[in-house]
Amino acid sequence: MKYVISDVMTITKRQLLQLARIPELLVFSTIQPVMFVLLFRFVFGGSIETGQPGGYVQLLMPGIFVQTVAFTLASTAIGLAEDMKKGLIDRFRSLPISRGAVVIGRTFGDALLNILVLTVMAAAGYAVGWRPTSGGFSIFFAFLFLFMFGYALSWIGIYVGLAVKEARTVQSVGFLVTFPLTFLSNAFAPTTGMPKALQYFAEWNPVSTMVAACRQLFGLKNEFGATANSWPSQHPLETSLLYMVLLMAIFIPLSIRKYKNTSN
């Protein structure tokens, strides 16, 4: 067990060193979410009525936070596919390290990058008027939830990256999953204006439950339409936690098995 942990930490360190040696990855990982904050804040900020004290930016920031960690799925998948194309999987296979450590270390590295990205985003949100009204513990818990959600989704990215392998195709698959989940949700606008069928989809969407959970932890009011009495609308924190546990329970063993079969 001690050697497995050491192997995982070695691969995680490799991920972090890669960011230091290729600073463009770090720069673009932080610039893109900040651009989303500015664009949505100033393009849509005056056209969407939310009823939230402080205006649209209060509704926006939890949605942008969740969207950003949701993109971890695509970035993890693309990074792993590129490593496979370069032959790094064969190199790791020749080393005396645990097979599972390679994929576990990659998910840890991507999760640590999310901490930095969320910090930069929070600063950008504060600069454009975002002010959470809850206490410090609730805010910390919200960011911990975001970290966990990004980590759970990174395991889907591992499986996709191993299954598809071609980086360009992986990118299309990753965004094909994340974009509908993000925009058919309550992330950027209340679901009350959607057709009733889409409202039900949106409220059971894992992105929506995470956004609702973050808004609740940030001291904001959630707005629900046809699904106002559904389990996700009444218990977004519990629903999000269940989704994360379910995703990891499914995709961690699937991804590790897929990696071992790929190595063989």
Coordinates of C-alpha atoms in Angstrom, one line a residue:
M1 CA 0.0 0.0 0.0
K2 CA 2.9 2.3 0.9
Y3 CA 4.4 1.8 -2.6
V4 CA 1.1 2.5 -4.3
I5 CA 0.7 5.8 -2.5
S6 CA 4.3 6.7 -3.4
D7 CA 3.6 5.8 -7.1
V8 CA 0.4 7.9 -7.1
M9 CA 2.3 10.9 -5.6
T10 CA 5.1 10.5 -8.3
I11 CA 2.5 10.7 -11.1
T12 CA 0.7 13.6 -9.5
K13 CA 4.1 15.4 -9.2
R14 CA 4.7 14.8 -12.9
Q15 CA 1.3 16.4 -13.7
L16 CA 2.2 19.5 -11.7
L17 CA 5.7 19.7 -13.2
Q18 CA 4.2 19.6 -16.6
L19 CA 2.2 22.7 -15.8
A20 CA 5.4 24.5 -14.7
R21 CA 7.3 23.5 -17.8
I22 CA 4.4 24.3 -20.2
P23 CA 3.0 27.5 -18.6
E24 CA 0.7 28.0 -21.6
L25 CA -1.5 25.2 -20.2
L26 CA -1.8 27.0 -16.9
V27 CA -2.5 30.4 -18.5
F28 CA -5.2 29.1 -20.8
S29 CA -6.7 27.0 -18.1
T30 CA -7.3 30.2 -16.0
I31 CA -8.0 32.7 -18.8
Q32 CA -11.0 30.7 -20.3
P33 CA -13.1 30.7 -17.2
V34 CA -12.4 34.3 -16.5
M35 CA -13.5 35.1 -20.0
F36 CA -16.8 33.3 -19.3
V37 CA -17.2 35.4 -16.2
L38 CA -16.7 38.6 -18.0
L39 CA -18.8 37.7 -21.1
F40 CA -21.8 36.4 -19.2
R41 CA -21.6 39.2 -16.6
F42 CA -21.6 42.1 -19.0
V43 CA -23.4 40.5 -22.1
F44 CA -26.3 38.8 -20.3
G45 CA -26.2 40.6 -17.0
G46 CA -28.7 43.3 -18.0
S47 CA -31.1 41.0 -19.8
I48 CA -31.9 38.2 -17.3
E49 CA -34.0 39.1 -14.3
T50 CA -33.2 36.8 -11.4
G51 CA -34.7 38.3 -8.3
Q52 CA -31.5 37.8 -6.5
P53 CA -30.1 40.6 -4.3
G54 CA -27.0 41.9 -6.1
G55 CA -28.3 41.0 -9.6
Y56 CA -27.4 38.5 -12.2
V57 CA -23.8 38.1 -11.1
Q58 CA -25.0 36.4 -7.9
L59 CA -26.8 33.8 -10.0
L60 CA -24.0 33.5 -12.5
M61 CA -20.9 32.7 -10.4
P62 CA -22.1 29.3 -8.9
G63 CA -23.0 28.3 -12.5
I64 CA -19.6 29.4 -13.9
F65 CA -17.8 27.5 -11.0
V66 CA -19.7 24.3 -11.8
Q67 CA -19.2 24.7 -15.6
T68 CA -15.4 25.1 -15.1
V69 CA -15.0 21.9 -13.0
A70 CA -17.3 20.1 -15.4
F71 CA -14.8 20.8 -18.2
T72 CA -12.3 18.7 -16.1
L73 CA -13.9 15.7 -17.9
A74 CA -12.8 16.9 -21.3
S75 CA -9.3 18.1 -20.2
T76 CA -8.5 14.9 -18.4
A77 CA -9.6 12.8 -21.4
I78 CA -7.6 14.9 -23.9
G79 CA -4.5 14.8 -21.7
L80 CA -4.6 11.0 -21.3
A81 CA -5.3 10.5 -25.0
E82 CA -2.2 12.6 -25.9
D83 CA -0.1 10.6 -23.4
M84 CA -1.2 7.4 -25.1
K85 CA -0.4 8.8 -28.5
K86 CA 3.1 9.8 -27.4
G87 CA 3.8 6.3 -26.1
L88 CA 3.9 7.2 -22.4
I89 CA 1.6 4.4 -21.5
D90 CA 4.2 1.9 -22.8
R91 CA 6.9 3.7 -20.8
F92 CA 4.9 3.6 -17.6
R93 CA 4.2 -0.1 -18.3
S94 CA 8.0 -0.8 -18.4
L95 CA 8.5 0.8 -14.9
P96 CA 8.0 -1.1 -11.6
I97 CA 5.0 1.0 -10.6
S98 CA 1.4 0.2 -9.8
R99 CA -0.8 0.1 -12.8
G100 CA -3.6 2.0 -11.2
A101 CA -1.2 4.7 -9.9
V102 CA -1.0 6.2 -13.4
V103 CA -4.6 7.1 -13.8
I104 CA -5.1 8.0 -10.1
G105 CA -2.2 10.3 -10.2
R106 CA -3.5 12.1 -13.3
T107 CA -6.9 12.7 -11.6
F108 CA -5.2 14.1 -8.5
G109 CA -3.1 16.4 -10.7
D110 CA -6.1 17.7 -12.6
A111 CA -8.0 18.2 -9.3
L112 CA -5.2 20.3 -7.8
L113 CA -5.2 22.4 -11.0
N114 CA -8.9 23.1 -10.3
I115 CA -8.1 24.6 -6.9
L116 CA -6.0 27.3 -8.6
V117 CA -8.5 27.9 -11.4
L118 CA -11.4 28.3 -8.9
T119 CA -9.3 30.7 -6.8
V120 CA -8.6 32.9 -9.9
M121 CA -12.3 32.7 -10.8
A122 CA -13.4 33.7 -7.3
A123 CA -11.2 36.8 -7.5
A124 CA -12.6 37.6 -11.0
G125 CA -16.1 37.2 -9.7
Y126 CA -15.4 39.4 -6.7
A127 CA -14.0 42.1 -9.0
V128 CA -17.3 42.2 -11.0
G129 CA -19.6 42.4 -8.0
W130 CA -20.1 38.8 -6.7
R131 CA -20.7 38.8 -3.0
P132 CA -21.6 35.5 -1.2
T133 CA -23.8 36.3 1.9
S134 CA -23.1 33.1 3.8
G135 CA -20.4 32.5 6.4
G136 CA -16.8 31.4 5.8
F137 CA -17.5 27.7 6.7
S138 CA -20.3 27.4 4.1
I139 CA -18.2 29.1 1.4
F140 CA -15.3 26.7 2.2
F141 CA -17.7 23.7 2.0
A142 CA -19.0 25.0 -1.4
F143 CA -15.5 25.0 -2.9
L144 CA -14.8 21.6 -1.3
F145 CA -18.0 20.3 -3.0
L146 CA -16.8 21.8 -6.3
F147 CA -13.4 20.1 -5.9
M148 CA -15.1 16.7 -5.3
F149 CA -17.4 17.2 -8.3
G150 CA -14.5 17.9 -10.6
Y151 CA -12.6 14.9 -9.2
A152 CA -15.6 12.6 -9.8
L153 CA -16.0 13.8 -13.4
S154 CA -12.3 13.4 -14.1
W155 CA -12.8 9.6 -13.8
I156 CA -15.3 9.8 -16.6
G157 CA -12.6 11.6 -18.6
I158 CA -10.1 8.8 -17.8
Y159 CA -12.5 6.2 -19.2
V160 CA -13.3 8.3 -22.3
G161 CA -9.6 9.0 -22.9
L162 CA -8.7 5.3 -22.7
A163 CA -11.7 4.2 -24.8
V164 CA -11.4 6.7 -27.7
K165 CA -7.6 7.3 -27.7
E166 CA -7.4 9.9 -30.5
A167 CA -7.1 13.3 -28.9
R168 CA -9.2 15.2 -31.5
T169 CA -12.0 12.7 -31.2
V170 CA -11.7 12.8 -27.4
Q171 CA -12.1 16.5 -27.4
S172 CA -15.3 16.3 -29.4
V173 CA -16.7 13.5 -27.2
G174 CA -15.8 15.5 -24.0
F175 CA -17.5 18.6 -25.1
L176 CA -20.5 16.7 -26.5
V177 CA -21.1 15.5 -23.0
T178 CA -20.3 18.6 -21.0
F179 CA -22.0 21.3 -23.1
P180 CA -25.5 19.9 -23.1
L181 CA -25.3 19.1 -19.3
T182 CA -24.1 22.7 -18.7
F183 CA -26.5 24.6 -20.8
L184 CA -29.6 22.4 -20.2
S185 CA -29.3 23.3 -16.5
N186 CA -29.9 26.2 -14.1
A187 CA -26.4 27.4 -14.4
F188 CA -26.9 30.6 -16.4
A189 CA -30.7 31.2 -16.2
P190 CA -33.6 30.1 -14.1
T191 CA -35.3 26.9 -15.4
T192 CA -38.7 28.4 -15.1
G193 CA -38.7 29.7 -18.7
M194 CA -37.9 26.3 -20.2
P195 CA -40.6 23.9 -21.5
K196 CA -41.8 21.7 -18.7
A197 CA -40.1 18.5 -20.0
L198 CA -36.8 20.3 -20.1
Q199 CA -37.4 21.6 -16.6
Y200 CA -37.6 18.1 -15.3
F201 CA -34.4 17.1 -17.2
A202 CA -32.6 20.3 -15.9
E203 CA -33.5 19.8 -12.3
W204 CA -32.3 16.1 -12.2
N205 CA -29.2 17.1 -14.2
P206 CA -26.0 16.7 -12.0
V207 CA -24.8 20.1 -13.1
S208 CA -28.1 21.7 -11.9
T209 CA -28.0 20.0 -8.5
M210 CA -24.4 21.1 -8.0
V211 CA -25.2 24.7 -9.0
A212 CA -28.2 24.7 -6.6
A213 CA -26.1 23.2 -3.8
C214 CA -23.4 26.0 -4.4
R215 CA -26.1 28.7 -4.4
Q216 CA -27.5 27.4 -1.2
L217 CA -24.0 27.3 0.4
F218 CA -23.3 30.8 -0.8
G219 CA -26.5 32.1 0.8
L220 CA -28.5 32.6 -2.4
K221 CA -32.0 31.7 -3.3
N222 CA -32.8 28.9 -5.7
E223 CA -35.6 29.2 -8.1
F224 CA -37.6 26.2 -9.3
G225 CA -40.5 25.8 -11.7
A226 CA -42.4 22.6 -12.4
T227 CA -40.0 20.6 -10.2
A228 CA -40.2 22.8 -7.1
N229 CA -41.2 19.8 -4.9
S230 CA -38.8 17.3 -6.5
W231 CA -36.0 15.6 -4.4
P232 CA -33.2 17.5 -6.2
S233 CA -34.8 20.9 -5.7
Q234 CA -35.4 20.2 -2.0
H235 CA -32.1 18.5 -1.2
P236 CA -29.5 19.7 -3.7
L237 CA -26.5 19.0 -1.4
E238 CA -27.5 15.4 -0.7
T239 CA -28.4 14.8 -4.4
S240 CA -25.0 16.1 -5.5
L241 CA -23.2 14.0 -3.0
L242 CA -25.1 10.9 -4.2
Y243 CA -24.2 11.7 -7.9
M244 CA -20.5 12.1 -7.0
V245 CA -20.4 8.8 -5.1
L246 CA -22.3 7.0 -7.9
L247 CA -20.0 8.4 -10.6
M248 CA -16.9 7.3 -8.7
A249 CA -18.3 3.9 -7.8
I250 CA -19.0 3.2 -11.5
F251 CA -16.0 4.9 -13.3
I252 CA -13.1 4.3 -10.9
P253 CA -13.1 0.5 -11.3
L254 CA -14.1 0.8 -15.0
S255 CA -11.2 3.2 -15.7
I256 CA -8.6 1.2 -13.8
R257 CA -9.7 -2.1 -15.5
K258 CA -9.7 -0.3 -18.9
Y259 CA -6.1 1.0 -18.2
K260 CA -4.9 -2.4 -17.3
N261 CA -6.4 -4.0 -20.4
T262 CA -4.9 -1.2 -22.5
S263 CA -1.5 -1.8 -21.0
N264 CA -1.8 -5.5 -21.7

